[in-house]
Amino acid sequence: MERAHLVSRGQSITIAVPDTGVDPHPDLRKNILPGIDIIPGGDGTGRKDRDSHGTGMAGLIAAHGQSDGTGALGIAPAAKILPIYDSPPNADGDPEALAEGIEFATRKSVDIISISSGGGSSPRLVRAVNTAIASEIVIVAAAGNRPEDIAVAYPASESSVIAVGGVDREGKLASVSVAGPEVDVVAPAVDIYSTSIDGKYRKGTGTSDATAIVAGAAALIRSKYPDMSAREVAHRLTATAVDKGPPGRDDEYGYGVIDIVAALTADVPPLGSETPSATAPVAGGPTATAAPGGTDDGATVRGLVTLGVIVAVGVTWAVIVRRRRRGDDPPPRISR
């Protein structure tokens, strides 16, 4: 990230985080905008979190740390977070609340929506996602977590949404990560540290972490290339990913582990000479079957070291509800 931040730190980019709200952690509070509460129980601005999941995801994306160099540093520490409280603490969310959150983010003209959850869809949610895509907003979404999920969840399975799986500390497919033909890229998803509620820190595991990392990477790209389309952002991420598993795209790693420095600096052929799966039509709901992990190689280390700090929690959606795997702060619990 030190190399990547010489190129871009996410200036002028806003990322919407529909989640459990975002607590004003000292390492993050300067980057939190006033947001919205979709469901009752918040403070009216999305900046109250009793769960810690949303705070962790936001910190992974845009934590700025402290002036003395301590604290958490996110992937895009100059970007802004638009917090959306749409999922209650220790309970399940639903597609209608997520749809309303995406609609709000679209009206606010955000650059990116980071959705660290997934599962079933609804007509309103499908419309909200497609409207955001048509508005040139990059949507990044979690593929889902095993054993609860056996197929890539919605909205990750939606056409033009960047579907994110996860790798472990050895660079292999994380055991928690769902696989399927909709997976576009993977990022670290095991033992990820980030900000938590009440000024604390947390560690956890899940494709939600990987999703936030990729959302941060997209923020860096959009900041450096402000005129780049959402489809070209996805193309740059997939075209520069470190290939894993069988040569080329596969259902476990997609196009590979994201390489943030390469995504910012490589001479990437224009979209059309190579089409990322993020732009290919796919089914509107979960259809893929999970598969076991693949092999490792030294290139993965290069991909991993371009990534930053922080958080955790695998998040999944049931057919009509979202459920989250908790991090170590608060203590873990079974997500289903």
Coordinates of C-alpha atoms in Angstrom, one line a residue:
M1 CA 0.0 0.0 0.0
E2 CA 2.9 2.3 0.5
R3 CA 3.7 2.1 -3.2
A4 CA 0.0 2.4 -4.2
H5 CA -0.4 5.5 -2.0
L6 CA 2.3 7.3 -3.9
V7 CA 0.0 7.0 -6.9
S8 CA -3.4 7.5 -5.3
R9 CA -5.1 7.7 -1.9
G10 CA -8.7 7.9 -3.1
Q11 CA -9.1 11.7 -3.1
S12 CA -12.5 13.0 -4.2
I13 CA -14.1 9.6 -4.1
T14 CA -17.2 8.6 -2.0
I15 CA -18.0 5.0 -1.2
A16 CA -21.4 4.1 0.1
V17 CA -21.4 1.3 2.7
P18 CA -24.9 -0.2 3.3
D19 CA -24.4 -2.1 6.5
T20 CA -24.8 -1.9 10.3
G21 CA -23.9 1.7 10.4
V22 CA -20.4 3.2 10.9
D23 CA -19.1 4.2 14.3
P24 CA -16.9 7.4 14.4
H25 CA -13.7 5.5 15.3
P26 CA -10.7 7.8 15.8
D27 CA -8.9 6.2 12.9
L28 CA -11.9 6.8 10.6
R29 CA -14.1 9.7 11.8
K30 CA -12.6 12.4 9.5
N31 CA -13.7 10.4 6.5
I32 CA -17.3 9.7 7.5
L33 CA -20.0 11.7 5.9
P34 CA -23.6 12.1 7.2
G35 CA -25.5 9.2 5.9
I36 CA -28.9 7.7 6.5
D37 CA -30.8 5.2 8.6
I38 CA -33.0 2.9 6.5
I39 CA -34.2 1.0 9.6
P40 CA -35.1 2.2 13.1
G41 CA -32.4 2.3 15.9
G42 CA -29.7 4.5 14.5
D43 CA -28.8 8.1 15.1
G44 CA -30.5 9.4 11.8
T45 CA -27.2 9.7 9.9
G46 CA -25.9 6.1 9.7
R47 CA -23.1 7.0 12.1
K48 CA -24.2 4.6 14.9
D49 CA -23.1 1.0 14.9
R50 CA -23.8 -1.5 17.7
D51 CA -22.7 -4.5 15.7
S52 CA -19.1 -3.4 14.5
H53 CA -19.4 -5.0 11.1
G54 CA -20.1 -1.7 9.2
T55 CA -17.4 0.1 11.1
G56 CA -14.9 -2.7 10.2
M57 CA -15.8 -2.5 6.5
A58 CA -15.5 1.3 6.4
G59 CA -12.2 1.2 8.2
L60 CA -10.8 -1.3 5.8
I61 CA -11.8 0.9 2.9
A62 CA -10.9 4.4 4.2
A63 CA -9.3 4.5 7.7
H64 CA -6.9 7.4 7.9
G65 CA -5.0 6.4 11.0
Q66 CA -3.4 8.9 13.4
S67 CA -1.0 11.7 12.8
D68 CA 1.8 9.8 14.7
G69 CA 1.5 6.9 12.3
T70 CA -0.4 4.6 14.6
G71 CA -3.9 3.1 14.1
A72 CA -5.5 1.5 11.1
L73 CA -4.8 2.6 7.5
G74 CA -7.3 1.7 4.9
I75 CA -6.9 1.0 1.2
A76 CA -8.1 4.5 0.3
P77 CA -7.4 6.8 3.3
A78 CA -8.4 10.0 1.5
A79 CA -11.8 8.7 0.4
K80 CA -15.1 9.5 2.1
I81 CA -17.6 6.9 3.5
L82 CA -21.3 7.4 3.1
P83 CA -22.7 5.2 5.9
I84 CA -26.1 3.5 5.4
Y85 CA -27.7 1.8 8.3
D86 CA -29.8 -1.0 6.7
S87 CA -29.0 -4.0 8.8
P88 CA -29.8 -4.3 12.5
P89 CA -27.2 -5.5 15.1
N90 CA -27.2 -9.2 15.8
A91 CA -30.1 -9.8 13.4
D92 CA -31.0 -10.2 9.7
G93 CA -31.4 -7.5 7.1
D94 CA -33.6 -7.9 4.0
P95 CA -33.5 -7.0 0.3
E96 CA -35.9 -4.1 0.6
A97 CA -33.7 -2.3 3.1
L98 CA -30.7 -2.9 0.9
A99 CA -32.6 -1.7 -2.1
E100 CA -33.5 1.6 -0.3
G101 CA -29.9 2.1 0.7
I102 CA -28.7 1.6 -2.8
E103 CA -31.4 4.1 -4.1
F104 CA -30.1 6.6 -1.5
A105 CA -26.5 6.1 -2.6
T106 CA -27.5 6.6 -6.2
R107 CA -29.3 9.8 -5.5
K108 CA -26.2 11.0 -3.7
S109 CA -24.1 10.3 -6.8
V110 CA -21.5 8.2 -5.0
D111 CA -18.6 6.7 -6.9
I112 CA -18.7 3.2 -5.4
I113 CA -21.1 1.0 -3.4
S114 CA -19.5 -1.6 -1.3
I115 CA -21.9 -4.4 -0.3
S116 CA -20.4 -6.9 2.1
S117 CA -23.4 -9.1 2.1
G118 CA -25.4 -11.2 -0.3
G119 CA -28.2 -13.7 -0.8
G120 CA -31.6 -13.4 -2.4
S121 CA -33.0 -10.6 -4.5
S122 CA -36.3 -8.8 -4.9
P123 CA -37.7 -6.8 -7.8
R124 CA -36.9 -3.6 -6.1
L125 CA -33.4 -4.6 -5.3
V126 CA -32.7 -5.7 -8.8
R127 CA -34.1 -2.3 -10.1
A128 CA -31.9 -0.4 -7.5
V129 CA -28.8 -2.3 -8.6
N130 CA -29.4 -1.8 -12.3
T131 CA -30.2 1.9 -11.8
A132 CA -26.9 2.4 -9.9
I133 CA -25.0 0.5 -12.6
A134 CA -26.7 2.7 -15.3
S135 CA -25.5 5.7 -13.3
E136 CA -21.9 4.7 -13.7
I137 CA -21.5 3.6 -10.0
V138 CA -19.1 0.8 -9.4
I139 CA -20.8 -1.9 -7.3
V140 CA -18.6 -4.4 -5.4
A141 CA -20.3 -7.3 -3.6
A142 CA -19.3 -10.3 -1.6
A143 CA -19.6 -13.7 -3.3
G144 CA -20.7 -15.4 -0.1
N145 CA -19.4 -17.6 2.7
R146 CA -19.4 -21.4 3.1
P147 CA -20.9 -23.5 4.5
E148 CA -24.0 -21.2 4.7
D149 CA -23.8 -20.3 1.0
I150 CA -23.3 -22.8 -1.8
A151 CA -23.6 -20.4 -4.7
V152 CA -22.6 -16.8 -5.5
A153 CA -25.0 -14.6 -3.7
Y154 CA -27.0 -11.6 -5.0
P155 CA -26.1 -8.9 -5.9
A156 CA -22.6 -10.3 -6.6
S157 CA -24.3 -12.6 -9.2
E158 CA -25.8 -9.6 -11.0
S159 CA -24.4 -8.5 -14.4
S160 CA -21.8 -5.7 -14.1
V161 CA -21.4 -6.1 -10.3
I162 CA -17.8 -7.0 -9.3
A163 CA -18.1 -10.3 -7.4
V164 CA -15.4 -10.8 -4.8
G165 CA -14.1 -14.1 -3.4
G166 CA -11.4 -14.6 -0.8
V167 CA -7.9 -16.1 -0.4
D168 CA -6.3 -17.2 2.9
R169 CA -2.9 -16.3 4.4
E170 CA -1.1 -18.7 2.0
G171 CA -2.8 -17.3 -1.1
K172 CA -5.1 -20.2 -1.6
L173 CA -8.8 -20.0 -1.9
A174 CA -10.1 -19.4 1.6
S175 CA -12.2 -22.3 2.9
V176 CA -15.0 -19.8 3.6
S177 CA -15.2 -18.4 0.1
V178 CA -17.9 -19.4 -2.3
A179 CA -16.8 -20.2 -5.8
G180 CA -18.8 -19.9 -9.1
P181 CA -18.8 -18.6 -12.6
E182 CA -19.7 -15.1 -11.4
V183 CA -16.6 -14.6 -9.3
D184 CA -14.4 -11.8 -10.8
V185 CA -11.5 -11.3 -8.4
V186 CA -10.3 -12.4 -5.0
A187 CA -8.6 -10.6 -2.2
P188 CA -7.4 -11.5 1.4
A189 CA -10.3 -12.7 3.5
V190 CA -8.7 -14.5 6.5
D191 CA -7.5 -12.9 9.8
I192 CA -8.2 -9.4 8.5
Y193 CA -7.9 -6.5 11.1
S194 CA -9.8 -3.3 11.1
T195 CA -11.6 -0.7 13.1
S196 CA -14.4 -1.7 15.5
I197 CA -16.9 0.1 17.8
D198 CA -16.0 2.1 20.9
G199 CA -12.5 2.9 19.5
K200 CA -11.4 -0.8 19.4
Y201 CA -10.1 -3.0 16.7
R202 CA -11.3 -6.4 15.4
K203 CA -10.2 -9.4 13.4
G204 CA -12.3 -11.6 11.3
T205 CA -12.7 -13.8 8.3
G206 CA -15.1 -13.7 5.3
T207 CA -15.7 -12.4 1.8
S208 CA -17.0 -9.2 3.3
D209 CA -13.4 -8.2 4.1
A210 CA -12.2 -9.1 0.6
T211 CA -15.1 -7.0 -0.8
A212 CA -14.1 -3.9 1.2
I213 CA -10.5 -4.3 0.1
V214 CA -11.6 -4.4 -3.6
A215 CA -13.9 -1.4 -3.0
G216 CA -10.9 0.5 -1.7
A217 CA -8.9 -0.5 -4.7
A218 CA -11.7 0.7 -7.0
A219 CA -11.6 4.0 -5.1
L220 CA -7.9 4.4 -5.8
I221 CA -8.5 3.7 -9.5
R222 CA -11.4 6.1 -9.8
S223 CA -9.4 8.8 -8.0
K224 CA -6.5 8.5 -10.4
Y225 CA -8.6 8.1 -13.5
P226 CA -11.7 10.3 -12.8
D227 CA -13.1 10.0 -16.3
M228 CA -12.9 6.2 -16.4
S229 CA -16.2 4.4 -16.7
A230 CA -17.4 1.9 -14.1
R231 CA -16.9 -1.0 -16.6
E232 CA -13.3 0.1 -17.3
V233 CA -12.6 0.2 -13.5
A234 CA -13.8 -3.5 -13.4
H235 CA -11.7 -4.3 -16.4
R236 CA -8.6 -2.7 -14.9
L237 CA -9.0 -4.8 -11.7
T238 CA -9.5 -8.1 -13.6
A239 CA -6.8 -7.4 -16.3
T240 CA -4.1 -6.8 -13.7
A241 CA -5.0 -9.5 -11.2
V242 CA -2.4 -12.2 -10.3
D243 CA -3.6 -15.3 -12.0
K244 CA -4.4 -18.3 -9.7
G245 CA -5.6 -21.8 -10.3
P246 CA -5.9 -23.0 -13.9
P247 CA -4.6 -20.5 -16.4
G248 CA -7.0 -17.7 -17.2
R249 CA -10.3 -17.1 -15.4
D250 CA -11.7 -19.9 -13.2
D251 CA -14.6 -20.3 -10.8
E252 CA -12.5 -20.2 -7.6
Y253 CA -10.3 -17.2 -8.2
G254 CA -12.0 -15.4 -11.0
Y255 CA -9.3 -13.5 -12.8
G256 CA -7.0 -13.8 -9.8
V257 CA -5.8 -11.9 -6.7
I258 CA -6.1 -8.2 -7.1
D259 CA -2.8 -6.3 -7.5
I260 CA -3.4 -2.8 -6.5
V261 CA -0.2 -1.3 -7.7
A262 CA -0.6 -2.9 -11.1
A263 CA -4.2 -1.8 -11.3
L264 CA -3.0 1.8 -10.8
T265 CA 0.0 1.8 -13.0
A266 CA -0.1 -0.9 -15.7
D267 CA -0.7 -0.2 -19.4
V268 CA -4.1 -2.0 -19.6
P269 CA -5.6 -2.7 -23.0
P270 CA -9.0 -1.0 -23.5
L271 CA -12.2 -2.8 -22.8
G272 CA -13.1 -5.0 -25.7
S273 CA -9.8 -6.7 -26.3
E274 CA -10.4 -8.7 -23.1
T275 CA -13.9 -8.8 -21.4
P276 CA -14.0 -9.3 -17.6
S277 CA -16.8 -11.4 -16.3
A278 CA -18.0 -8.4 -14.4
T279 CA -19.5 -7.2 -17.7
A280 CA -20.8 -10.5 -18.9
P281 CA -24.5 -11.3 -18.5
V282 CA -25.2 -13.7 -15.6
A283 CA -28.3 -15.0 -13.9
G284 CA -30.1 -12.6 -11.5
G285 CA -29.7 -14.9 -8.5
P286 CA -27.5 -17.5 -6.9
T287 CA -26.8 -20.4 -9.3
A288 CA -23.2 -21.4 -8.9
T289 CA -21.9 -24.4 -6.9
A290 CA -19.1 -24.0 -4.5
A291 CA -15.8 -25.6 -5.2
P292 CA -12.6 -26.4 -3.2
G293 CA -9.5 -24.3 -3.2
G294 CA -6.7 -24.3 -5.8
T295 CA -3.0 -24.2 -5.7
D296 CA -0.5 -21.5 -4.6
D297 CA 2.4 -19.8 -6.3
G298 CA 4.9 -17.1 -5.4
A299 CA 3.1 -14.5 -7.4
T300 CA 0.3 -14.4 -4.9
V301 CA 2.6 -12.9 -2.3
R302 CA 3.2 -10.0 -4.7
G303 CA -0.6 -9.6 -4.9
L304 CA -1.1 -9.8 -1.2
V305 CA 1.6 -7.3 -0.2
T306 CA -0.1 -4.6 -2.2
L307 CA -3.0 -4.8 0.2
G308 CA -3.4 -3.0 3.5
V309 CA -4.6 -3.7 7.0
I310 CA -7.7 -4.7 8.7
V311 CA -11.1 -6.3 9.3
A312 CA -13.2 -9.2 9.1
V313 CA -16.5 -10.8 9.0
G314 CA -17.9 -13.1 6.4
V315 CA -21.3 -11.9 5.5
T316 CA -23.9 -13.8 3.7
W317 CA -27.5 -13.5 2.5
A318 CA -30.1 -16.2 2.9
V319 CA -32.8 -16.4 0.2
I320 CA -34.5 -13.3 1.7
V321 CA -32.4 -12.3 4.6
R322 CA -28.8 -11.3 5.3
R323 CA -26.8 -12.9 8.1
R324 CA -23.2 -12.0 9.2
R325 CA -20.3 -13.9 10.5
R326 CA -19.0 -11.9 13.4
G327 CA -15.4 -10.9 14.1
D328 CA -13.4 -11.4 17.3
D329 CA -14.7 -8.1 18.7
P330 CA -17.5 -8.8 19.7
P331 CA -16.7 -12.6 20.0
P332 CA -17.5 -14.8 17.0
R333 CA -20.9 -16.4 16.5
I334 CA -22.3 -18.8 14.0
S335 CA -23.9 -16.9 11.2
R336 CA -26.7 -19.4 10.6

